[in-house]
Coordinates of C-alpha atoms in Angstrom, one line a residue:
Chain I
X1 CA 125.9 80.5 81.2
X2 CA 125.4 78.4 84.3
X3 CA 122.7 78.6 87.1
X4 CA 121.9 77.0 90.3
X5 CA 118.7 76.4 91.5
X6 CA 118.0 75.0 94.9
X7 CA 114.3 73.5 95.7
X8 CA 113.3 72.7 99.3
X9 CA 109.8 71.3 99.3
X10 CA 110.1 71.7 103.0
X11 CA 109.9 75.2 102.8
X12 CA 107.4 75.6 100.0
X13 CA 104.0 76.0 100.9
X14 CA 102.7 78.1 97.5
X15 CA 103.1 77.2 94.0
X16 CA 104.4 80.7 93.2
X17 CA 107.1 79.8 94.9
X18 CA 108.3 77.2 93.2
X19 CA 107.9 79.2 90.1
X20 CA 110.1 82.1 91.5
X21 CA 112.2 79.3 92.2
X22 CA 112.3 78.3 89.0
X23 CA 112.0 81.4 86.9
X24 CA 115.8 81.9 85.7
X25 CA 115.9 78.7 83.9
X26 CA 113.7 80.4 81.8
X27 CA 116.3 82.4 80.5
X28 CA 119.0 79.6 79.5
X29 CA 119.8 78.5 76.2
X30 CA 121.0 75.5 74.4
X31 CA 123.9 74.1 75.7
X32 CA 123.9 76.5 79.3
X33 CA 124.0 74.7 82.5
X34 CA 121.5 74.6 85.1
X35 CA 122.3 72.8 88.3
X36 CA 118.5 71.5 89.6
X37 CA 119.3 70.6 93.0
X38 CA 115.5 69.2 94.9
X39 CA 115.6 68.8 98.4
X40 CA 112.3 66.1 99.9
X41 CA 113.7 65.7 103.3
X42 CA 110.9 65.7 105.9
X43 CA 109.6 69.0 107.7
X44 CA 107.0 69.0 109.7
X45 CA 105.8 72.8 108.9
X46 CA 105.0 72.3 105.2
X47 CA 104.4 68.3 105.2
X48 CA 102.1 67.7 102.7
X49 CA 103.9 68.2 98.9
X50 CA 101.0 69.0 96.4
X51 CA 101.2 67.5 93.2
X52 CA 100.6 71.2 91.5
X53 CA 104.2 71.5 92.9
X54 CA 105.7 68.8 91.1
X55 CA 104.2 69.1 87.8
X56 CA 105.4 72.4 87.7
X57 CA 108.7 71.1 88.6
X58 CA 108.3 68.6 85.3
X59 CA 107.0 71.1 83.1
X60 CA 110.1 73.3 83.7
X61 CA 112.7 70.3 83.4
X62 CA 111.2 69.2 80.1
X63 CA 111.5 72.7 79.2
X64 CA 114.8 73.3 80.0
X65 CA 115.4 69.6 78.1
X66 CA 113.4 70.8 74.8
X67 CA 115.4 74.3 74.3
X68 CA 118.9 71.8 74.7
X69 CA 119.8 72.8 78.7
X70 CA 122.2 70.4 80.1
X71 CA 120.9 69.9 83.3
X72 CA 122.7 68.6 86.3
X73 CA 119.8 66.8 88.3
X74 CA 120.7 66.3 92.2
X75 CA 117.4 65.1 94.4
X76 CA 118.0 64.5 98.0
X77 CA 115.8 61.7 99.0
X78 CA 115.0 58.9 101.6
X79 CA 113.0 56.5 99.4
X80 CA 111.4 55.1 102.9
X81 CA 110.1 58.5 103.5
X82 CA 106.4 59.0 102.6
X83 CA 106.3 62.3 100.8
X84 CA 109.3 60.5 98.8
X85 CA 107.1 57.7 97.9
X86 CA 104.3 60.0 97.2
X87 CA 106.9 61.9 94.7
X88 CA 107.6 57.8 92.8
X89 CA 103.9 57.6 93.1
X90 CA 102.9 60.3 91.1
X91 CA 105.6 59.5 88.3
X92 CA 108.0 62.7 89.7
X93 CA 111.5 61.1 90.1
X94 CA 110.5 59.4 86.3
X95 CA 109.8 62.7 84.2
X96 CA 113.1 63.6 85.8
X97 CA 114.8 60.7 84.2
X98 CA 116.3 60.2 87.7
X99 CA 116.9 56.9 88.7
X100 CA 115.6 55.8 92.1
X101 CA 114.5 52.3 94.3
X102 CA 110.4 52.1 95.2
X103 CA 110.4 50.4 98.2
X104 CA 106.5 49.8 97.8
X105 CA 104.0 47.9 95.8
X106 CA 102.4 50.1 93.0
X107 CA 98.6 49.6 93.4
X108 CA 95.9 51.5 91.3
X109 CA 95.8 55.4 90.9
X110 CA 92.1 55.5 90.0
X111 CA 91.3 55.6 93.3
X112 CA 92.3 59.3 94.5
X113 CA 94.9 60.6 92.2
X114 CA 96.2 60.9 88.2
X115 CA 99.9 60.6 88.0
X116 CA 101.8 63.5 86.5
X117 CA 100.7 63.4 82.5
X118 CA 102.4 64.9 79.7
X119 CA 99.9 65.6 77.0
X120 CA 99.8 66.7 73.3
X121 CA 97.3 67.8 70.1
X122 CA 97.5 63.6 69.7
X123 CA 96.7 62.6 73.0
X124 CA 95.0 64.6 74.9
X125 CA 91.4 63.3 74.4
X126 CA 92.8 59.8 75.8
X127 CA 94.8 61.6 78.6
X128 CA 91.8 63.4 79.7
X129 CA 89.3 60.6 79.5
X130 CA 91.8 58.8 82.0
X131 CA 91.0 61.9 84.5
X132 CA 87.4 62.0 83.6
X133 CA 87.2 58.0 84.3
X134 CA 88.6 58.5 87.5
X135 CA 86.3 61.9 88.5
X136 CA 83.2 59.9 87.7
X137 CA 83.9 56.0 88.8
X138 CA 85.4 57.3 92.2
X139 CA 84.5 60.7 93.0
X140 CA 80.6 59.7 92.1
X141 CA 79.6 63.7 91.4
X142 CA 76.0 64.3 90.9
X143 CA 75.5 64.7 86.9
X144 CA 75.6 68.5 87.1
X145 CA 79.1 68.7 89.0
X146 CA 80.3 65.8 86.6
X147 CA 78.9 67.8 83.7
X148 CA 80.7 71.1 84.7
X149 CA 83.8 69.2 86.0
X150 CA 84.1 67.7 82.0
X151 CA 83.4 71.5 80.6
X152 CA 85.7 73.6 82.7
X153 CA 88.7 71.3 82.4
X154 CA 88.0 71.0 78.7
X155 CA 88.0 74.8 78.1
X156 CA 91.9 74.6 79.9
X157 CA 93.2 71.6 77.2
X158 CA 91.5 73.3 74.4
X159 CA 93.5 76.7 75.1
X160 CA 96.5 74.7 75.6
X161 CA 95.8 73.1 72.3
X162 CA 95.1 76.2 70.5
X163 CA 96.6 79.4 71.7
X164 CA 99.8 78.2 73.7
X165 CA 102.2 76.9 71.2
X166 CA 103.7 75.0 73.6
X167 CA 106.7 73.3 73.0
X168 CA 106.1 70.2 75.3
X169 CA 102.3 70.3 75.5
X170 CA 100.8 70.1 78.6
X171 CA 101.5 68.7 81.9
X172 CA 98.1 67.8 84.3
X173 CA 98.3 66.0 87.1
X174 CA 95.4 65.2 89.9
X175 CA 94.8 64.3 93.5
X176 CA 91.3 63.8 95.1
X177 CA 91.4 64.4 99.1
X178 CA 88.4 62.3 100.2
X179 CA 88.2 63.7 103.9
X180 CA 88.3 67.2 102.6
X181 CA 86.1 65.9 99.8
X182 CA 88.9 68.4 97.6
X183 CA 90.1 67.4 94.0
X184 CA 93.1 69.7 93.2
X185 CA 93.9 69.8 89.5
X186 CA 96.4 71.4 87.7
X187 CA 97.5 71.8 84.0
X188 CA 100.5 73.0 83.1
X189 CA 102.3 74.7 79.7
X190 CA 105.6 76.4 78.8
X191 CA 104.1 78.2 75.7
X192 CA 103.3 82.0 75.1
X193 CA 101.1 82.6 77.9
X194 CA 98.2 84.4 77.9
X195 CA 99.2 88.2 77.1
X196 CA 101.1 87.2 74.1
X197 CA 98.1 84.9 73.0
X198 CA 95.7 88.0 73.3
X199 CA 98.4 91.1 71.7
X200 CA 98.3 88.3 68.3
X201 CA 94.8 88.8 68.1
X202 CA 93.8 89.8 64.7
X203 CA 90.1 90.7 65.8
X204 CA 91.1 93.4 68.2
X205 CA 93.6 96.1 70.0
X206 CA 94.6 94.7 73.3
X207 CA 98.0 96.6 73.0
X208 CA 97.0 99.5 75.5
X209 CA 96.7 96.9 78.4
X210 CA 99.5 95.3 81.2
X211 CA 100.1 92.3 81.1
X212 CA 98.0 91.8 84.5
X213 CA 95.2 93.3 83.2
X214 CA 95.2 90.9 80.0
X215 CA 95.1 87.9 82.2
X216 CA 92.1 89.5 84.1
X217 CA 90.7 90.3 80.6
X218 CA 90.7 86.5 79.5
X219 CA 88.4 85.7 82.5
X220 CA 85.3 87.9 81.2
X221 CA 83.3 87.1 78.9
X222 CA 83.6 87.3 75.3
X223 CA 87.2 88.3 75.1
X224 CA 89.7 86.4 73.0
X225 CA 92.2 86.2 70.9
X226 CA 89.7 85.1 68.0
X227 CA 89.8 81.5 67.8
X228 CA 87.0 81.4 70.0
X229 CA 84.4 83.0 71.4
X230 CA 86.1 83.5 74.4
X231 CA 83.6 82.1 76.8
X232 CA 85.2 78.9 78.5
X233 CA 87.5 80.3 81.0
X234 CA 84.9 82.9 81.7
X235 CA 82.3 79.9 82.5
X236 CA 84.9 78.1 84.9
X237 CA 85.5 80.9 86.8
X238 CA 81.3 81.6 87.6
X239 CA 81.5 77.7 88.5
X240 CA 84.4 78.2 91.0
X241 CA 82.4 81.4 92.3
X242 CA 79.2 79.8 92.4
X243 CA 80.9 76.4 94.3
X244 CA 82.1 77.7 97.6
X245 CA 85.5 76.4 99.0
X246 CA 86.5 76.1 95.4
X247 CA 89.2 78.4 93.6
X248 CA 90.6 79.0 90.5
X249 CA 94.4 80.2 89.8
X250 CA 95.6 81.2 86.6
X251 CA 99.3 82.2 86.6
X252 CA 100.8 83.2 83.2
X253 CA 103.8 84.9 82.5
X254 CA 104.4 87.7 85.9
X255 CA 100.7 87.7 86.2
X256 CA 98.4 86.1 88.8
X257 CA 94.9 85.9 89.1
X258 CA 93.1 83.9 91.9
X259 CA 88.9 83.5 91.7
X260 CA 86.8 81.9 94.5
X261 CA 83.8 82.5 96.2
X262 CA 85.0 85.5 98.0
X263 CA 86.0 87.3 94.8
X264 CA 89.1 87.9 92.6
X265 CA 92.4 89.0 93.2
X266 CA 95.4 90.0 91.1
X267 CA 99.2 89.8 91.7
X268 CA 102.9 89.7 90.7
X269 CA 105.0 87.2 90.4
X270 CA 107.9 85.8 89.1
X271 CA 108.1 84.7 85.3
X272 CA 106.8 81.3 84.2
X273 CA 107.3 80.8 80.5
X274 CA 103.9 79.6 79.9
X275 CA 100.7 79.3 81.6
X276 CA 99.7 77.4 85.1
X277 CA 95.8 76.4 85.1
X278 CA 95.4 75.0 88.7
X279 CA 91.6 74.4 89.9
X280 CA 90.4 73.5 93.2
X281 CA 87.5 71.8 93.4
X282 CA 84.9 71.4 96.5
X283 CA 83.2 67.9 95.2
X284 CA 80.4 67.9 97.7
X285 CA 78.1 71.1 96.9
X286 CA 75.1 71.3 95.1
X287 CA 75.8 73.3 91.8
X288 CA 73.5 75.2 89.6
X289 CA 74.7 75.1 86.2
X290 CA 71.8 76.8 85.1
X291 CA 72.7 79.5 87.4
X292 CA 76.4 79.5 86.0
X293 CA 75.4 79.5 82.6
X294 CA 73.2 82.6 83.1
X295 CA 73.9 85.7 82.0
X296 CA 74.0 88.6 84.1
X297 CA 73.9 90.9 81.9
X298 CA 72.2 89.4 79.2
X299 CA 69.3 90.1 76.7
X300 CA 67.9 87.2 75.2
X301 CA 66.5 87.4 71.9
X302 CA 63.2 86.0 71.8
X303 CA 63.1 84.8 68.0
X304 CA 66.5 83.6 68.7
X305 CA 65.8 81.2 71.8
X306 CA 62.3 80.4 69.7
X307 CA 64.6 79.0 66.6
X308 CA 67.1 77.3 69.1
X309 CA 64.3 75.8 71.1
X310 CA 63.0 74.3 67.8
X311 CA 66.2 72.2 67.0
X312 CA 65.5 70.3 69.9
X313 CA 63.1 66.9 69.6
Chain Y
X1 CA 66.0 64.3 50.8
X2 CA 67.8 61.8 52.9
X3 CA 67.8 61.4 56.8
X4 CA 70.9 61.4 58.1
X5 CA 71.8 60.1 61.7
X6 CA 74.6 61.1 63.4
X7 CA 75.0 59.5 66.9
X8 CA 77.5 61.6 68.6
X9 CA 78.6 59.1 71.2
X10 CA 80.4 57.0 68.6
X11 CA 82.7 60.5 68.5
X12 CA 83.1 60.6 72.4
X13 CA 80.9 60.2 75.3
X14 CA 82.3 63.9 77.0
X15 CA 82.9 65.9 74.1
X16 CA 86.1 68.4 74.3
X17 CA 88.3 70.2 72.2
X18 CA 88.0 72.8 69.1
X19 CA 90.0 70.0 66.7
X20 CA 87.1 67.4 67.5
X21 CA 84.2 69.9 66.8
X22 CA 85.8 71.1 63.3
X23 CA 85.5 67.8 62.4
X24 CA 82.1 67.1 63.3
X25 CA 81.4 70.7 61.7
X26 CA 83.1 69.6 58.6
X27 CA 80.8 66.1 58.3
X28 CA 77.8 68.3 58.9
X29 CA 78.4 70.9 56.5
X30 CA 79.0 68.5 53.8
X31 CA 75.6 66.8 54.5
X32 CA 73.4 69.6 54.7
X33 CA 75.1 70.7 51.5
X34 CA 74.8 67.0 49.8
X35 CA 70.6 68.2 50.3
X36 CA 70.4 66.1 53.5
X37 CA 68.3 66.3 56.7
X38 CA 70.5 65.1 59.8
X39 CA 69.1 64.1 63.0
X40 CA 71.9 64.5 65.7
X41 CA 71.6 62.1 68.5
X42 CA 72.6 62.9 72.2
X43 CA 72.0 60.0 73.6
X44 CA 74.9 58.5 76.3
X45 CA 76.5 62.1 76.1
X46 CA 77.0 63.1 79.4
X47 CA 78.7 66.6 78.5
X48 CA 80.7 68.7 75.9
X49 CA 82.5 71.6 76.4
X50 CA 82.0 75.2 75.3
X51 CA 84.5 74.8 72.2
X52 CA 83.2 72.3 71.4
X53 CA 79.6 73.4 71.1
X54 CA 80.8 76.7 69.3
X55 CA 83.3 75.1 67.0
X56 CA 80.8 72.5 65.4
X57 CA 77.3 73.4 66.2
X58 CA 77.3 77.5 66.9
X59 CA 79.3 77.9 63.6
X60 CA 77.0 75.6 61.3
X61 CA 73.9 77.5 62.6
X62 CA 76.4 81.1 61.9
X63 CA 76.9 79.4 58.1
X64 CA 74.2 77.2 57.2
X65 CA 70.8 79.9 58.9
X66 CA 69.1 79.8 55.5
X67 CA 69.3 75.9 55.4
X68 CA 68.6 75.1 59.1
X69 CA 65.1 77.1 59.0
X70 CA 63.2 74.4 57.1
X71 CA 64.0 72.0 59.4
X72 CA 66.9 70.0 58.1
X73 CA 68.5 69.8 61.6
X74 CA 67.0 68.2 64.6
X75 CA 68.6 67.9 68.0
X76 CA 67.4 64.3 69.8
X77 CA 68.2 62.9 72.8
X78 CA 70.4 65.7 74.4
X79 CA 70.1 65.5 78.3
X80 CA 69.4 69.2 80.3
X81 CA 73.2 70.0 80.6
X82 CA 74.0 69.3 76.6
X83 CA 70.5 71.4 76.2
X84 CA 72.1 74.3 78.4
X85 CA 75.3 74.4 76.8
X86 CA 73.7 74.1 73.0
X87 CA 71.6 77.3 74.0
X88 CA 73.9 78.9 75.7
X89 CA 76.5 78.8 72.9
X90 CA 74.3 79.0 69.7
X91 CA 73.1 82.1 71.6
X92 CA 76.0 83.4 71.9
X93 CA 77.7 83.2 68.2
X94 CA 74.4 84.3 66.8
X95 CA 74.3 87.1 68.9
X96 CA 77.9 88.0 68.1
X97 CA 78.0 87.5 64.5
X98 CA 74.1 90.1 64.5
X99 CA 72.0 86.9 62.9
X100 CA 68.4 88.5 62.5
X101 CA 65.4 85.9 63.1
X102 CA 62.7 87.3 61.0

């Protein structure tokens, strides 16, 4: 079997795209052909390439690589562009294994970004203290947002880690946008996604549920697949609602769901073998983790909080 | 019965995944079982994560409730956020697995 697939980051402007772009390399085997052509000429309608775009890009390739694809790699590319550079910058054209002439000086990352990362169960504590280094020597978050910032994204690695079986780990990459006062951070896997992780579960019956609805399910609170108590992603999405201009994209499988302040939302979408984890982050408010942590709905135990309380010197 | 001190910053100053809290879990549980009394210091821990918490601290309390009562485990030095997420997540295994304080 051999596919084409043609990606013109001047006409993407949504990271669903580029996984409907992507989608049928999904389906190739060991030895099939995929022709990966990339186009980063410059368009002044969709300008700006965000790097949740090109780890997705990576995370496919090194799919395609670990299943035993031959890939034909084509990338049309004028290394004095600026989006081009921005692509070397970020490590792009090297994940590809695509040979190309940087016609800059590499300075320092840690001041606004975290090249493209490909993490595993052996590294991912020292991969992710590289990101938290960065969020807290140059971002300077108050203690709360740091606090939260280090919980959510640990919640995403840890599922990685344990549920996605993931042949190639995960791929995160970062970019901080000082005038917007925006971090953008996305983490990437080409595992079972979330559905299959859930219909495994030997603690309950999701069976009777859509796909969509599972990836809703693993939102709320309490559900998993029972290697956990199911509460991290739940707790990430109450930050993102309680942070306004902040959002939170979970796209596994054919299923999307998109948290911010305004609410959720649910879609279609092409297949992604795997899970995308993409947070945006508004690094400027005040947030209430107190608030976050709260439960709506719950009932606290008074003899309960009374022994907890008395742990604590 | 011994005191036993177990500064969690020498494990990590943000504290993360599942793996990393079964093994604290696992040095834990063998102390209180040795007859110890540990002292778990906080300090220079700016955060941990939910799995973490659950996987090492939530599931000693779920294991060890008979043990912990006398006193044999002492939280120190834990700033408001690692306080939050302790409660929170101690709150909510016990809860789940129906632990009666009497």
């Amino acid at each position: 079997m051999e596919i084409e697939v043609n990606i013109d980051f001047g006409t993407i402007h949504k990271t669903s795209q580029v996984v409907r772009l992507l989608s049928p390399c999904f389906e190739l085997c060991a030895e099939d052909v995929c022709k990966l052509n990339i186009h980063l000429r410059p368009n002044l309608q969709y300008d700006l390439i965000y790097p949740e775009y090109l780890a997705v890009v990576v995370a496919c390739y090194k799919q395609m690589k670990h299943v035993g694809v031959d890939i034909k790699l084509d990338i049309e590319h004028d290394p004095t562009n600026a989006r081009v550079r921005y692509c070397q910058r970020l490590d792009f054209f090297k994940h590809l294994e695509y040979d190309t002439s940087e016609r800059f000086t590499r300075h320092s990352s840690a001041s606004r970004f975290l090249e493209i990362r490909q993490f595993s169960k052996q590294d991912n504590h020292d991969v992710f203290m590289e990101v938290l280094n960065i969020i807290r020597d140059k971002l300077n978050p108050s203690l709360e947002l740091f606090a939260l910032l280090v919980y959510c994204f640990w919640e995403v690695i840890d599922n990685i880690d344990i549920h996605s079986e993931s042949g190639i780990g995960g791929i995160l990459c970062a970019q901080h946008y000082p005038n917007a006062e925006i971090l953008r951070i996305v983490f990437v896997d080409n595992g079972i996604g979330i559905a299959e992780s859930m219909l495994r579960s030997e603690i309950a019956d999701y069976s009777e549920h859509s796909e969509l609805e599972l990836v809703e399910l693993a939102l709320e609170k309490g559900v998993t697949s029972g290697k956990g108590m199911g509460n991290g992603l739940y707790y990430t999405k109450r930050f993102v609602e309680h942070n306004k201009g902040s959002s939170l994209a979970v796209l596994s499988s054919e299923s999307l769901v998109h948290i911010d302040s305004q609410g959720l939302s649910t879609a279609k979408c092409a297949n992604w073998k795997g899970t995308i984890v993409y947070l945006k982050i508004k690094t400027d408010n005040f947030v209430d983790y107190k608030a976050i942590m709260e439960d709506p709905d719950g009932d606290p135990n008074d003899k309960l909080v009374a022994f907890i309380d008395s742990l604590f010197e | 019965m011994a005191t036993q001190v177990i500064k969690i910053s020498e494990i990590g100053d943000n504290l993360g995944t599942r793996k990393m809290g079964l093994e604290l879990f696992n040095t834990l549980s063998a102390l209180l079982g040795s007859g110890n009394k540990i002292v778990v210091d906080f300090s220079d821990v700016d955060a941990l994560s939910h799995s973490f918490a659950d996987e090492s601290f939530a599931k000693l309390m779920e294991e060890t409730t008979s043990l912990l009562k006398d006193g044999r485990l002492k939280f120190i030095n834990a700033n408001d956020f690692v306080k939050t997420i302790l409660r929170k997540v101690i709150q909510d295994r016990m809860v789940n697995s129906r632990r009666e304080f009497a």
